[in-house]
Amino acid sequence: MASNEATIPTGTHAPEGTRRDFLYIATGTVAAVGAAAVLVPLIAQMNPDASTLAAGGPVDLDVSKIAPGQQVVVRWRERPIFVFHRTPETLKTLQDPKLLGLLSDPNSQQMQQPPYATNATRSSKPEFGILVGICTHLGCIPMFYPQPSATVPVSDWPGGYFCPCHGSKYDPAGRVFSGVPAPYNLPVPPYTFVSDTTVRIGENPSGSSWDFSSIRQL
Ligand code: FES
């Protein structure tokens, strides 16, 4: 696995302007280093025609092609959606009391996810984490560091997401750490598994009418 260390842009600060402005700028920054970020490949969705994408309609993804420990990023409503195939070790980490004690909202009490993802893994299928990849501070795209590390990207890293813009940290379920600039967990978009191997992002499971616009902060 290639290290992401060299890809971290440092000293990136929010310019004057709106949060949306910053997201645009930060997205460009990440795109510039994206070629080296081998763990975050951008792959094509399954059969989304142009009109579907333009309308913000749901997007299907074949998750059988994502190896355990890997993540892909798809686009839904012009937002990056992280789809992470978690390993058994990662799932175990999510319940580690030491980790839970470091998190701001370990039980996902803030409305940052649909009801069917308000649980210990913030997902309806524990082995797949599905998150909107936008930092809840000022809108950068957090970087993916799935492996625990003593030093990278910061000391005592448990694995998860690190936002290089101002140092916010999220665990592998997108739960934000206490004491960082980001105030909320990463959002979870509406999604449903329409088969064992296909997830549909942008659509609730049958029987759920959760409104994505009700999310606390995107
Ligand atoms: S945008 Fe500031 S820490 Fe992520």
Coordinates of C-alpha atoms in Angstrom, one line a residue, residues 20-146:
R20 CA -19.4 26.8 -0.7
D21 CA -16.5 28.7 -2.2
F22 CA -14.1 26.9 0.1
L23 CA -15.5 23.5 -0.9
Y24 CA -14.9 24.3 -4.5
I25 CA -11.3 25.4 -3.8
A26 CA -10.6 22.4 -1.6
T27 CA -12.0 20.0 -4.2
G28 CA -9.5 21.4 -6.7
T29 CA -6.7 20.8 -4.2
V30 CA -7.6 17.2 -3.7
A31 CA -8.0 16.6 -7.4
A32 CA -4.4 17.9 -7.9
V33 CA -3.0 15.2 -5.6
G34 CA -5.6 12.5 -6.4
A35 CA -3.4 10.5 -8.7
A36 CA -1.3 9.5 -5.7
A37 CA -4.2 8.7 -3.4
V38 CA -4.4 5.1 -4.5
L39 CA -6.8 4.1 -1.8
V40 CA -9.5 6.5 -3.0
P41 CA -10.0 5.7 -6.6
L42 CA -12.9 7.4 -8.4
I43 CA -14.8 4.8 -10.3
A44 CA -17.6 4.9 -12.7
Q45 CA -21.1 4.2 -11.3
M46 CA -23.2 1.5 -12.8
N47 CA -25.3 2.8 -15.7
P48 CA -26.1 6.3 -14.6
D49 CA -27.2 8.1 -17.7
A50 CA -26.5 11.8 -18.0
S51 CA -30.1 12.8 -17.3
T52 CA -30.1 10.8 -14.1
L53 CA -27.0 12.4 -12.9
A54 CA -28.2 15.9 -13.9
A55 CA -31.4 15.3 -12.0
G56 CA -29.6 14.2 -8.9
G57 CA -31.3 10.8 -9.2
P58 CA -30.0 7.6 -7.4
V59 CA -26.8 5.9 -8.5
D60 CA -26.2 2.2 -8.4
L61 CA -22.8 0.7 -7.4
D62 CA -21.6 -2.9 -7.5
V63 CA -19.9 -3.3 -4.2
S64 CA -18.6 -6.8 -5.0
K65 CA -15.7 -5.2 -6.8
I66 CA -14.5 -3.4 -3.6
A67 CA -12.0 -5.5 -1.8
P68 CA -12.0 -5.5 2.0
G69 CA -10.0 -2.5 3.3
Q70 CA -10.6 -0.5 0.1
Q71 CA -12.7 2.5 -0.6
V72 CA -14.2 3.9 -3.8
V73 CA -15.7 7.3 -4.3
V74 CA -18.7 7.9 -6.4
R75 CA -20.5 11.1 -7.2
W76 CA -24.1 11.8 -6.2
R77 CA -25.7 15.2 -6.4
E78 CA -22.2 16.7 -7.2
R79 CA -20.9 15.3 -3.9
P80 CA -18.2 12.7 -3.2
I81 CA -19.7 9.6 -1.6
F82 CA -17.2 7.4 0.2
V83 CA -18.0 3.6 0.0
F84 CA -15.7 1.7 2.3
H85 CA -15.6 -2.0 2.5
R86 CA -14.6 -2.5 6.1
T87 CA -12.6 -5.4 7.4
P88 CA -13.5 -7.4 10.5
E89 CA -10.7 -5.5 12.3
T90 CA -12.2 -2.2 11.4
L91 CA -15.6 -3.3 12.6
K92 CA -14.0 -4.3 15.9
T93 CA -12.3 -0.9 16.2
L94 CA -15.7 0.8 15.9
Q95 CA -16.7 -0.7 19.2
D96 CA -13.5 -0.1 21.0
P97 CA -14.3 1.8 24.3
K98 CA -11.0 3.7 24.0
L99 CA -12.0 5.0 20.6
L100 CA -15.5 5.8 21.7
G101 CA -14.2 7.9 24.5
L102 CA -12.4 10.2 22.0
L103 CA -15.5 10.9 19.9
S104 CA -17.8 13.9 20.1
D105 CA -21.0 12.0 19.1
P106 CA -20.2 8.3 19.4
N107 CA -23.8 7.3 19.4
S108 CA -24.8 9.4 16.4
Q109 CA -27.4 11.4 18.4
Q110 CA -27.1 14.4 16.0
M111 CA -29.2 14.1 12.9
Q112 CA -26.3 13.3 10.5
Q113 CA -27.6 10.0 9.2
P114 CA -30.9 8.3 8.4
P115 CA -32.7 6.2 11.0
Y116 CA -31.5 3.0 9.4
A117 CA -27.9 4.1 9.9
T118 CA -28.3 5.4 13.5
N119 CA -26.4 2.5 15.0
A120 CA -22.9 1.4 16.1
T121 CA -21.6 1.2 12.5
R122 CA -23.7 4.1 11.1
S123 CA -24.8 1.8 8.3
S124 CA -27.5 -0.7 7.3
K125 CA -24.9 -3.3 6.2
P126 CA -22.0 -3.1 8.8
E127 CA -19.3 -4.2 6.4
F128 CA -20.0 -1.2 4.1
G129 CA -19.6 2.4 5.3
I130 CA -21.3 4.9 3.1
L131 CA -20.6 8.6 3.8
V132 CA -20.8 12.0 2.2
G133 CA -17.1 12.9 1.9
I134 CA -17.4 16.5 3.0
C135 CA -15.9 17.8 6.2
T136 CA -18.5 19.4 8.5
H137 CA -16.1 22.2 9.3
L138 CA -15.6 24.2 6.1
G139 CA -16.2 21.6 3.4
C140 CA -12.8 20.0 2.5
I141 CA -12.8 16.4 1.4
P142 CA -11.2 14.3 4.1
M143 CA -8.5 11.9 3.2
F144 CA -8.7 8.2 3.8
Y145 CA -6.3 6.5 6.2
P146 CA -7.8 3.1 7.0

